[in-house]
PDB file of C-alpha atoms and ligand atoms in Angstrom:
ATOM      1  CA  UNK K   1     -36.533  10.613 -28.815  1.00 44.00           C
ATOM      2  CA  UNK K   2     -36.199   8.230 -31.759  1.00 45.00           C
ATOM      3  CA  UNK K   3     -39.225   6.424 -33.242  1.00 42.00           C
ATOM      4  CA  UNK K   4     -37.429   3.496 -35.397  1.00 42.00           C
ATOM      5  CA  UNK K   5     -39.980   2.420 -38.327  1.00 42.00           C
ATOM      6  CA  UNK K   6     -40.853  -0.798 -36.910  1.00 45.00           C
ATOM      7  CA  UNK K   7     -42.245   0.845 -33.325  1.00 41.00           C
ATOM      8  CA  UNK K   8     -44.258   3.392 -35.640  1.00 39.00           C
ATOM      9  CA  UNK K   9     -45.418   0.574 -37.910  1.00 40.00           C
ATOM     10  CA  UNK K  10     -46.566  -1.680 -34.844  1.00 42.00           C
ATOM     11  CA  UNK K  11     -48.410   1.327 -32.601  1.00 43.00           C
ATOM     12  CA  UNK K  12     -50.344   2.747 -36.009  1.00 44.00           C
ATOM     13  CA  UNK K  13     -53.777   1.670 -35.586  1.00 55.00           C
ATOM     14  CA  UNK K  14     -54.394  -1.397 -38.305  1.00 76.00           C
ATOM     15  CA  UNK K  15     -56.530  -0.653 -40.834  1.00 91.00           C
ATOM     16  CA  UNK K  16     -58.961  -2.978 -41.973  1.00 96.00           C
ATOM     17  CA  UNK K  17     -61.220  -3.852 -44.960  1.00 97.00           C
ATOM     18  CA  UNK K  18     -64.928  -5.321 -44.601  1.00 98.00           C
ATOM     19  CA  UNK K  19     -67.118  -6.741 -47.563  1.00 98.00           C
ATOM     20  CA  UNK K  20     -70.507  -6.527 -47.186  1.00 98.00           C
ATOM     21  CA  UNK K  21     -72.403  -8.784 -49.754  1.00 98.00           C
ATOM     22  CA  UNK K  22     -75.750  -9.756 -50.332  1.00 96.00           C
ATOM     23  CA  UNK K  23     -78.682  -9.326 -52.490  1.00 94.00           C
ATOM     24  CA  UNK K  24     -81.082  -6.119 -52.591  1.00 89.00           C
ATOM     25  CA  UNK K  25     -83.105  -5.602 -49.359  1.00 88.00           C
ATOM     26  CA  UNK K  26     -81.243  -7.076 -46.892  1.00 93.00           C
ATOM     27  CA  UNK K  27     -80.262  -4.066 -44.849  1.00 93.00           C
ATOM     28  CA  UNK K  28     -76.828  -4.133 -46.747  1.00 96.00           C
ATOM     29  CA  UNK K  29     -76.299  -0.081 -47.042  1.00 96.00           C
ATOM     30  CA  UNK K  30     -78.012   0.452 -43.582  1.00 96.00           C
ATOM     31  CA  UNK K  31     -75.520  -1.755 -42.105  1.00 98.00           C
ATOM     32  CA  UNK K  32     -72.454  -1.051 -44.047  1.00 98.00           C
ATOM     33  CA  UNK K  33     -72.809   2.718 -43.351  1.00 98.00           C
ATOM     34  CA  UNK K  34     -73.721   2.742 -39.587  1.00 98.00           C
ATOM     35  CA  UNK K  35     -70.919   0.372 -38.835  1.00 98.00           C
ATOM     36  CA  UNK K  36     -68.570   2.405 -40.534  1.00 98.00           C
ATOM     37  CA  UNK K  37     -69.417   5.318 -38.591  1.00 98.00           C
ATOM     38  CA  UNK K  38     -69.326   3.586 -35.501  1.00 97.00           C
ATOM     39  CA  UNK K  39     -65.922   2.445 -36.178  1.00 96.00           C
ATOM     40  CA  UNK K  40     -64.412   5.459 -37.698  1.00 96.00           C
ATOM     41  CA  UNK K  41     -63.742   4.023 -41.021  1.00 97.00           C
ATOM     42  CA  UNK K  42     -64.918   4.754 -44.375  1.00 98.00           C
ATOM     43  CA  UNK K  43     -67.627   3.557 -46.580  1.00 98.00           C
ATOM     44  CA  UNK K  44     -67.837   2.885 -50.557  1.00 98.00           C
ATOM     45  CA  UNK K  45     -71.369   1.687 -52.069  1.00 98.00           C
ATOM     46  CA  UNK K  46     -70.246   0.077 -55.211  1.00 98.00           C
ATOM     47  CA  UNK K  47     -73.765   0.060 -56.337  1.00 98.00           C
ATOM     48  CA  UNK K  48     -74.391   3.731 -56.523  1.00 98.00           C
ATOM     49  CA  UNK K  49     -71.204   3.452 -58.741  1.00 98.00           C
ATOM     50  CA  UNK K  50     -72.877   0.605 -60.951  1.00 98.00           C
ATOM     51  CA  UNK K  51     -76.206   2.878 -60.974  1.00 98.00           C
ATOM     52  CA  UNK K  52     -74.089   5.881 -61.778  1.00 98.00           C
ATOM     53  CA  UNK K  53     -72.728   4.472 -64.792  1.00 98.00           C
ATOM     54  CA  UNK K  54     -76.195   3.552 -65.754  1.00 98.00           C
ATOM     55  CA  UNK K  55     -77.714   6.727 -65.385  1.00 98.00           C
ATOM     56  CA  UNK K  56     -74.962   8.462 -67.384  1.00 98.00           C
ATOM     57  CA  UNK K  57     -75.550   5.616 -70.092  1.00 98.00           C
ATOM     58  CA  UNK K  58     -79.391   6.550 -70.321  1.00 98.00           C
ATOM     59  CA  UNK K  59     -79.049  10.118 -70.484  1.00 98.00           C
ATOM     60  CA  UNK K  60     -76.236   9.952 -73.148  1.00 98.00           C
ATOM     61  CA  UNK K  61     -78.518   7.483 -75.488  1.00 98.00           C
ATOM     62  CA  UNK K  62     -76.640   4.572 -75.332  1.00 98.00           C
ATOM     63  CA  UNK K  63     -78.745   1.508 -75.724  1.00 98.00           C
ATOM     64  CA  UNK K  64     -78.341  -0.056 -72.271  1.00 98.00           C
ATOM     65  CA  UNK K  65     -79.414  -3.919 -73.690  1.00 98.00           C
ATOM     66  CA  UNK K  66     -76.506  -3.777 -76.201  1.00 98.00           C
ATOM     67  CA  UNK K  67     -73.691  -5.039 -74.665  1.00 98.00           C
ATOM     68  CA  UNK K  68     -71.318  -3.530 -77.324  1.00 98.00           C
ATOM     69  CA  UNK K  69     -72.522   0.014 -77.104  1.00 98.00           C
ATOM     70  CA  UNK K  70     -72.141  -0.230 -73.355  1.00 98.00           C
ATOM     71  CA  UNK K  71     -68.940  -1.740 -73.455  1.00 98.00           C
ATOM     72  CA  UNK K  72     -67.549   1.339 -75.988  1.00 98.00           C
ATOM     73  CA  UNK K  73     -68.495   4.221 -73.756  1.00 98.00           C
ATOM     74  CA  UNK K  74     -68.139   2.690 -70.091  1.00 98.00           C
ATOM     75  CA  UNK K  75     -64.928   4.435 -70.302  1.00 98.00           C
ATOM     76  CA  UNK K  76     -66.220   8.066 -70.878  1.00 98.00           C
ATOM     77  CA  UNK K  77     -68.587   9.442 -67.408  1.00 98.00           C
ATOM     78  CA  UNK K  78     -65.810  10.398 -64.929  1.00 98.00           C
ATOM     79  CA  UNK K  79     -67.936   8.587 -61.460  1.00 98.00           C
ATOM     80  CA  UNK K  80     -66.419  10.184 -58.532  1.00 98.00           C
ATOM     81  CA  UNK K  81     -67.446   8.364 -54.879  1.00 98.00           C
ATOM     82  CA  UNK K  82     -67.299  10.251 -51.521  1.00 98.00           C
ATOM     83  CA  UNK K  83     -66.795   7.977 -48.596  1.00 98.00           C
ATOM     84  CA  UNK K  84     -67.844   9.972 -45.351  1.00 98.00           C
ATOM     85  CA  UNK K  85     -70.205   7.321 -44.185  1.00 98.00           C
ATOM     86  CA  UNK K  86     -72.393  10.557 -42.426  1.00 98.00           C
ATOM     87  CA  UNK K  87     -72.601  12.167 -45.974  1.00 98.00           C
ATOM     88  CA  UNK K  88     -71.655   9.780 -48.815  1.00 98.00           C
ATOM     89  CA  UNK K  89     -72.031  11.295 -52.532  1.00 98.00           C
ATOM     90  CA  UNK K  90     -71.756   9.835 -56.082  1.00 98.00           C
ATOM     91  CA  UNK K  91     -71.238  12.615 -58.967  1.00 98.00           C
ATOM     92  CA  UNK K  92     -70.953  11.820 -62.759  1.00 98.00           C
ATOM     93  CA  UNK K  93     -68.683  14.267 -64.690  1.00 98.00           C
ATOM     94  CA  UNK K  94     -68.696  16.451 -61.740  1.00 98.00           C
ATOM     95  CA  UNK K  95     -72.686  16.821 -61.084  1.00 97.00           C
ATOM     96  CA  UNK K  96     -74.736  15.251 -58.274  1.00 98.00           C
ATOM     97  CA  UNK K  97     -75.946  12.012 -59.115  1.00 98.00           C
ATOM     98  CA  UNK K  98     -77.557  10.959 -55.568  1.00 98.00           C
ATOM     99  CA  UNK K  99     -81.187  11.254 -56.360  1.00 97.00           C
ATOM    100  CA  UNK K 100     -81.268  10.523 -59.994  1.00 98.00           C
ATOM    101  CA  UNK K 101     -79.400   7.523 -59.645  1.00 98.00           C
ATOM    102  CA  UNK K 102     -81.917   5.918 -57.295  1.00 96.00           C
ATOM    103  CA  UNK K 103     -85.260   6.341 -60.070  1.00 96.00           C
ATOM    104  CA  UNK K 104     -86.820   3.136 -61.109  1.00 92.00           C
ATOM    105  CA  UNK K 105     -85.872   3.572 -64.638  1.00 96.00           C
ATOM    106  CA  UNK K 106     -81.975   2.847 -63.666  1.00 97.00           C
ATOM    107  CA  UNK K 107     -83.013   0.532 -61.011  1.00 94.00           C
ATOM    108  CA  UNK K 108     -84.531  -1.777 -64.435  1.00 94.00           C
ATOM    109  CA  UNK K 109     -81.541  -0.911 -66.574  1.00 97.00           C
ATOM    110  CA  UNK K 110     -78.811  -1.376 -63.834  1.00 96.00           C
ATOM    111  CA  UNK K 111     -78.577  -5.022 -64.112  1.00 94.00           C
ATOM    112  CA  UNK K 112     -77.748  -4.970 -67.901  1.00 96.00           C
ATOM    113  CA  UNK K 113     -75.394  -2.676 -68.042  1.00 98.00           C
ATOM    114  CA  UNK K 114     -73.511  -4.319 -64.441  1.00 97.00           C
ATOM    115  CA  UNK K 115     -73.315  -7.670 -66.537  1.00 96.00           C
ATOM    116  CA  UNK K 116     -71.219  -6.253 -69.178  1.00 97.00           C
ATOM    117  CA  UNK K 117     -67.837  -7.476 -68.100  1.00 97.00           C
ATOM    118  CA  UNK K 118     -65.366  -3.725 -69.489  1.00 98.00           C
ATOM    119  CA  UNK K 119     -67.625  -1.744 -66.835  1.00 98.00           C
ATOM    120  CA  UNK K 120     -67.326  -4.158 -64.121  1.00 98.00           C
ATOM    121  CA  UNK K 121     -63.247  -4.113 -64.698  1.00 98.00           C
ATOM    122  CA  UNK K 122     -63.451   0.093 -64.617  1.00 98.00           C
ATOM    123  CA  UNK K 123     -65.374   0.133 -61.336  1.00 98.00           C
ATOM    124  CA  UNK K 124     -63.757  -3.100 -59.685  1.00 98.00           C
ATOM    125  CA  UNK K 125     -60.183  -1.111 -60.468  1.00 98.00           C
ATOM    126  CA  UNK K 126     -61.833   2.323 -59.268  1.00 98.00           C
ATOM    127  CA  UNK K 127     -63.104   0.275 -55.674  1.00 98.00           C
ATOM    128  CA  UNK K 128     -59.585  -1.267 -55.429  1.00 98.00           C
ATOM    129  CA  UNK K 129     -58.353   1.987 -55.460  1.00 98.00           C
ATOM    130  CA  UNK K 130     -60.656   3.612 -53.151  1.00 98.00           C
ATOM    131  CA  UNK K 131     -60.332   0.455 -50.929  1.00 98.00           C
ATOM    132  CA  UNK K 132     -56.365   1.044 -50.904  1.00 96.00           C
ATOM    133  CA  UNK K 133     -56.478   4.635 -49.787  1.00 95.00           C
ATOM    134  CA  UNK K 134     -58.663   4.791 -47.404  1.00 96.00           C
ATOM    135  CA  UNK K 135     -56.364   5.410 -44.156  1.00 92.00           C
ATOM    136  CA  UNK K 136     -58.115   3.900 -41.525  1.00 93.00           C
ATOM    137  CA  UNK K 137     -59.735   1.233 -43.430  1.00 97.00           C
ATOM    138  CA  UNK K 138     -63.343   0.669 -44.871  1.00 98.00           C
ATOM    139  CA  UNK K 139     -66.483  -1.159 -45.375  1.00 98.00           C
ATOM    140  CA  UNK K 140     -67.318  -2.165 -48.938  1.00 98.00           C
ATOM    141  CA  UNK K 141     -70.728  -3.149 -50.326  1.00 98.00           C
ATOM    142  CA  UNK K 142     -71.810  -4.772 -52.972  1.00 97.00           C
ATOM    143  CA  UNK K 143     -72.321  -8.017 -54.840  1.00 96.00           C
ATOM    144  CA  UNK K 144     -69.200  -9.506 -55.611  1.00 97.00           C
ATOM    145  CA  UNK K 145     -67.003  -7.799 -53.289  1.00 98.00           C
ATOM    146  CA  UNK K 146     -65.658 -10.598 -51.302  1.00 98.00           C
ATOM    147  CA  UNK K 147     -65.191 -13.079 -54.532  1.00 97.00           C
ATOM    148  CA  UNK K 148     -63.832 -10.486 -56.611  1.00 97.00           C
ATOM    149  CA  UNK K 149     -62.833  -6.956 -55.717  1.00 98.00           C
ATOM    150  CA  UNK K 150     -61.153  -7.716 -52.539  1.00 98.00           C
ATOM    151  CA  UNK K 151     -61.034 -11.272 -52.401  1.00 98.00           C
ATOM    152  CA  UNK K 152     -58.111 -10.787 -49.343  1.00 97.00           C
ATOM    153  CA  UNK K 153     -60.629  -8.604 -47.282  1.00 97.00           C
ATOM    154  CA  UNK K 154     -60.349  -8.942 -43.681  1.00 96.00           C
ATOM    155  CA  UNK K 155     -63.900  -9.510 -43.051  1.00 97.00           C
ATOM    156  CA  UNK K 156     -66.339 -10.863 -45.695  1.00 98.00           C
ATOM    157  CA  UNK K 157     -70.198 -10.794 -44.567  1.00 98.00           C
ATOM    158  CA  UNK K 158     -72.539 -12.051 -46.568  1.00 98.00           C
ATOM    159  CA  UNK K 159     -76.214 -10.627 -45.521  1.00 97.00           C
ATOM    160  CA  UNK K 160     -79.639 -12.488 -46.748  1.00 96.00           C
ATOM    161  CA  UNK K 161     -83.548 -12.322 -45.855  1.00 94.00           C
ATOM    162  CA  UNK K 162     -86.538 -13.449 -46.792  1.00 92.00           C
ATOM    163  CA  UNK K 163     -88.237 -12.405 -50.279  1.00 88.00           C
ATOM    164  CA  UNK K 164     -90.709 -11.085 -48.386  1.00 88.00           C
ATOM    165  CA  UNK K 165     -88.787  -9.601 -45.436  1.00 90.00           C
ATOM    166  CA  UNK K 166     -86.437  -7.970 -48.447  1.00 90.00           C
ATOM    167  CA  UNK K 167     -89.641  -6.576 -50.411  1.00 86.00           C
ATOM    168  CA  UNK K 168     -91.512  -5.373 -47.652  1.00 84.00           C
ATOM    169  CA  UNK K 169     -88.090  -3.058 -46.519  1.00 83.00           C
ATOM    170  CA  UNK K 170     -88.008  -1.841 -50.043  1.00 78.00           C
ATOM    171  CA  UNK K 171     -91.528  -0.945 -50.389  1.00 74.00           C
ATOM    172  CA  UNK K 172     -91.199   1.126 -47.107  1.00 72.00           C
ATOM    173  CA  UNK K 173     -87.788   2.940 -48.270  1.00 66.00           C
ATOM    174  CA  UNK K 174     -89.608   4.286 -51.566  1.00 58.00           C
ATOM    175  CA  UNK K 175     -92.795   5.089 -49.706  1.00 55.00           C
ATOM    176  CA  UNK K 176     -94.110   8.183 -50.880  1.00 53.00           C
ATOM    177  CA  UNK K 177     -91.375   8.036 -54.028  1.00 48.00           C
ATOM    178  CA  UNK K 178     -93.379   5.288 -55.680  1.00 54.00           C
ATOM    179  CA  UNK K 179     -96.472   3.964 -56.198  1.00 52.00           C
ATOM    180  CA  UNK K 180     -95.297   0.518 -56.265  1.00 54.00           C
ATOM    181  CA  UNK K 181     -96.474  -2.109 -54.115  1.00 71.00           C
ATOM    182  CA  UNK K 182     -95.598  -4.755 -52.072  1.00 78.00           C
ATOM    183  CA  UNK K 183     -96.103  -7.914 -54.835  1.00 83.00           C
ATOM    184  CA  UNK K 184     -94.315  -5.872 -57.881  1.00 83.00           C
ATOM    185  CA  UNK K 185     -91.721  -4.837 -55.422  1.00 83.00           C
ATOM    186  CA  UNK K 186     -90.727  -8.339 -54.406  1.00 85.00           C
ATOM    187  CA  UNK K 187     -91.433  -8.923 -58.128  1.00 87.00           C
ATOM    188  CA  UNK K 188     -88.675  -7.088 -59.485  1.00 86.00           C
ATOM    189  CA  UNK K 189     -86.140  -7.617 -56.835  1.00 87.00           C
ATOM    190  CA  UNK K 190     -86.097 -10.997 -57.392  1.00 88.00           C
ATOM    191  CA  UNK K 191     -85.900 -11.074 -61.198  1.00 90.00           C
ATOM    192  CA  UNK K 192     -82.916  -8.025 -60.644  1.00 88.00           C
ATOM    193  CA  UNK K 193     -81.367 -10.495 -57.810  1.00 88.00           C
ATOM    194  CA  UNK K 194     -81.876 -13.200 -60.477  1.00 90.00           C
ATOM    195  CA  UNK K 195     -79.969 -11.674 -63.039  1.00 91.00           C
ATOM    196  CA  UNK K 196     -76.918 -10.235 -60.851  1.00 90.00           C
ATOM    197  CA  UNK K 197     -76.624 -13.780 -59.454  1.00 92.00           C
ATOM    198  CA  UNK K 198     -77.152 -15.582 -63.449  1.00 92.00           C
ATOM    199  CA  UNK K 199     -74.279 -13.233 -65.125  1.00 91.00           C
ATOM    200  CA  UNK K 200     -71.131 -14.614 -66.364  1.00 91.00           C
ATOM    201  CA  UNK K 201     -68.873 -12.074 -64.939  1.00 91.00           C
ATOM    202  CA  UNK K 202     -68.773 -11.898 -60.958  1.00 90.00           C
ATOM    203  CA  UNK K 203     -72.335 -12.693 -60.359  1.00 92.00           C
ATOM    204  CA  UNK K 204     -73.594 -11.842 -56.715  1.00 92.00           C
ATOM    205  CA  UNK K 205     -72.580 -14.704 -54.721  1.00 92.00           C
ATOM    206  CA  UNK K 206     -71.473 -15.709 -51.467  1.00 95.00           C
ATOM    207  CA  UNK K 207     -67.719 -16.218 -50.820  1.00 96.00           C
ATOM    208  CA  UNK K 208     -66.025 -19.188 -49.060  1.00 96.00           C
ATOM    209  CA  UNK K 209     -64.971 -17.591 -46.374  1.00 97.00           C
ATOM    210  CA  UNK K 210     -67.630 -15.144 -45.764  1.00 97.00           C
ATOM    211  CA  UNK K 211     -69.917 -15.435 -42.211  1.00 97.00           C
ATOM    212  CA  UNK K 212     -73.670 -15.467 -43.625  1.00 97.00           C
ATOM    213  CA  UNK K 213     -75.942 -13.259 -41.566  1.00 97.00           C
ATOM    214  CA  UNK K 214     -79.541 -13.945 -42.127  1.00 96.00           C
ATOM    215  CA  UNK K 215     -81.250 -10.680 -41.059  1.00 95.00           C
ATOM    216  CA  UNK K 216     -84.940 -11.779 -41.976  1.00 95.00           C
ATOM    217  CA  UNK K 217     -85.623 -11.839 -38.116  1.00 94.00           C
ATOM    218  CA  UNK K 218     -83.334  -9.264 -36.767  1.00 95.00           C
ATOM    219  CA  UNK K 219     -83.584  -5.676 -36.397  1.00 94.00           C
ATOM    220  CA  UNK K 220     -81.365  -2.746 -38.294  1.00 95.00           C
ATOM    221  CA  UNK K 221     -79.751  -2.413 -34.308  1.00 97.00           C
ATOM    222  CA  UNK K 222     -79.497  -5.972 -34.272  1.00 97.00           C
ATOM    223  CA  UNK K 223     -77.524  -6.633 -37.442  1.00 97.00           C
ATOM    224  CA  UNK K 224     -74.802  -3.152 -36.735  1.00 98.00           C
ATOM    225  CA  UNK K 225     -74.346  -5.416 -33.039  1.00 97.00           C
ATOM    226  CA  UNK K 226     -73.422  -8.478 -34.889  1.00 97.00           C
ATOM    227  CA  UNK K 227     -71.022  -7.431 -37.551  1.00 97.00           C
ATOM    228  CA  UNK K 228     -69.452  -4.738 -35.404  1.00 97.00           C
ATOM    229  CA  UNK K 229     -68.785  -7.776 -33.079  1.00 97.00           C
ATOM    230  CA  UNK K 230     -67.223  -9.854 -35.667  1.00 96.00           C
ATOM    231  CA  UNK K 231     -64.767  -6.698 -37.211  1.00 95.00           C
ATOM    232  CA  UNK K 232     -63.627  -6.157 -33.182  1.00 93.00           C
ATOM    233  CA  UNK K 233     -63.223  -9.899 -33.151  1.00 92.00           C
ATOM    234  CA  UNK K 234     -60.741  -9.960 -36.033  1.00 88.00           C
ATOM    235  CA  UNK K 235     -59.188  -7.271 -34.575  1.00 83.00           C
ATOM    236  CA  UNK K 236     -57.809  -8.574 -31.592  1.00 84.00           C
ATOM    237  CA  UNK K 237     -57.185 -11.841 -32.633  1.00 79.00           C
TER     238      UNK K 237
HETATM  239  O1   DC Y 301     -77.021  -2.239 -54.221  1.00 88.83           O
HETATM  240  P1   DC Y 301     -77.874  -1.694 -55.357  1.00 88.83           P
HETATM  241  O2   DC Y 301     -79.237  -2.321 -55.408  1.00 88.83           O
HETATM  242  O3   DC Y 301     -77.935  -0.209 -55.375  1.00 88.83           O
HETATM  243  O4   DC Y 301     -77.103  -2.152 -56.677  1.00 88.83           O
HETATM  244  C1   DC Y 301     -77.603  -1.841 -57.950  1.00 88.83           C
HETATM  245  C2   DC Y 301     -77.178  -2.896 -58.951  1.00 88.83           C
HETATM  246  O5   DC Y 301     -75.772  -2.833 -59.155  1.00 88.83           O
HETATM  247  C3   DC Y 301     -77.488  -4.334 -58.584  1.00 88.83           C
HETATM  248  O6   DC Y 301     -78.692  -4.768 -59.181  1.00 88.83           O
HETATM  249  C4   DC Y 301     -76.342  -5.122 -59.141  1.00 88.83           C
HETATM  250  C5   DC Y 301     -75.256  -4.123 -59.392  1.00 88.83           C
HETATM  251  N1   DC Y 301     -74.083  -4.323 -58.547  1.00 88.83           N
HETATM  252  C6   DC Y 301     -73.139  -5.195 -58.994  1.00 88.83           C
HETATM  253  O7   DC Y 301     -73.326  -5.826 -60.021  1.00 88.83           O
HETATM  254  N2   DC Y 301     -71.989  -5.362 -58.283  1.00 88.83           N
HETATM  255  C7   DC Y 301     -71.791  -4.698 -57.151  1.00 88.83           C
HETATM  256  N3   DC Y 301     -70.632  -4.860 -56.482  1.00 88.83           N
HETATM  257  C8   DC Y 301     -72.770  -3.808 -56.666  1.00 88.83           C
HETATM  258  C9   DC Y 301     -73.929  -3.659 -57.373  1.00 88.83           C
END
């Protein structure tokens, strides 16, 4: 039997590309990675990428508040991103960066060295890339995902909460990590959220055409449900 290239084009299943966007706290990773799993695609967190470049920055004793030094040796850690959404892994010049990346001294630097426009062109070409080969599709998260990295997504969410619904998630994911509580916490996520939204190039913000999800009253289950909903929506229409 003869398959011609146009019946093998239209039975492949369609792949298809979801940005998830949103400030810090809003259930963005949770989300992003149980839908994926759920729908058998892949999964890139472009801010383990942004924290991996940081990390790399601080151990190699580059002055993360000077935008030139940063600029001159974005080019140099190799950042490698693993997209299994049951196991996803970020390594820098071949070494596991998962836990390091996550410490609060490159959760303070990471906003610096994201604003420096060369690094943000090396990782938006690296999650273009990812975003291309991924065979069955992907979700993407991030800040700027929808407005700038994949601006023709097929599905752009953009997820929000509460200061306080966003603060009191983040104090409970570094429980036991960190001493920090609940009035620092929503402290310092709203100064970083202030600066990734403030920066020149690709601040965090909310595309056109992206469906705002406000999760402050919704649970984890709750949010998966609704943006599952909307990817099988787009599919079959
Ligand atoms: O999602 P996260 O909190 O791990 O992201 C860490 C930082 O990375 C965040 O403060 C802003 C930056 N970031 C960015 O500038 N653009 C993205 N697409 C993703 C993250």
């Amino acid at each position: 039997m003869f398959v011609t290239v146009e019946t093998a084009a239209r039975t492949a299943p369609a792949t298809v590309i979801v940005a998830i966007d949103g400030p810090s706290g809003t259930g963005k990773s949770s989300t992003s990675k149980a839908v994926a799993a759920k729908l058998g695609l892949s999964y890139l967190d472009t801010g383990a990428q942004y924290r991996a470049i940081t990390w790399w920055m601080l151990n190699n004793g580059v002055d993360v508040q000077d935008s030139v030094a940063v600029s001159t040796a974005a080019a140099k850690p190799s950042i490698v991103s693993g997209t299994d959404p049951a196991a996803p892994t970020i390594t820098v010049d071949g070494a596991d960066a998962a836990g390091p990346i996550r410490t609060q001294q490159v959760t303070a630097a990471v906003s610096a060295v994201s604003a420096v426009p060369e690094v943000r062109a090396l990782l938006t070409e690296l999650q273009r890339t990812i975003a291309a080969t991924a065979a069955r599709g992907i979700v993407v998260e991030g800040r700027d995902i929808g407005t700038t990295v994949l601006p023709d997504a097929d599905l752009k969410i953009f997820l929000t909460a509460s200061p306080e619904a966003r603060a009191s998630r983040r104090s409970g994911e570094l429980k036991g990590k960190d001493s920090a509580d609940l009035a620092s916490t929503r402290e310092a996520l709203v100064k970083r959220d202030a600066a990734d939204s403030g920066r020149k190039t690709s601040p965090l913000a909310k595309a056109g055409d992206a469906v705002e999800v406000d999760t402050t009253e919704l649970t984890l289950d709750q949010v998966i449900e609704c943006v599952v909903t909307l990817i099988e929506e787009k599919r079959t229409a």
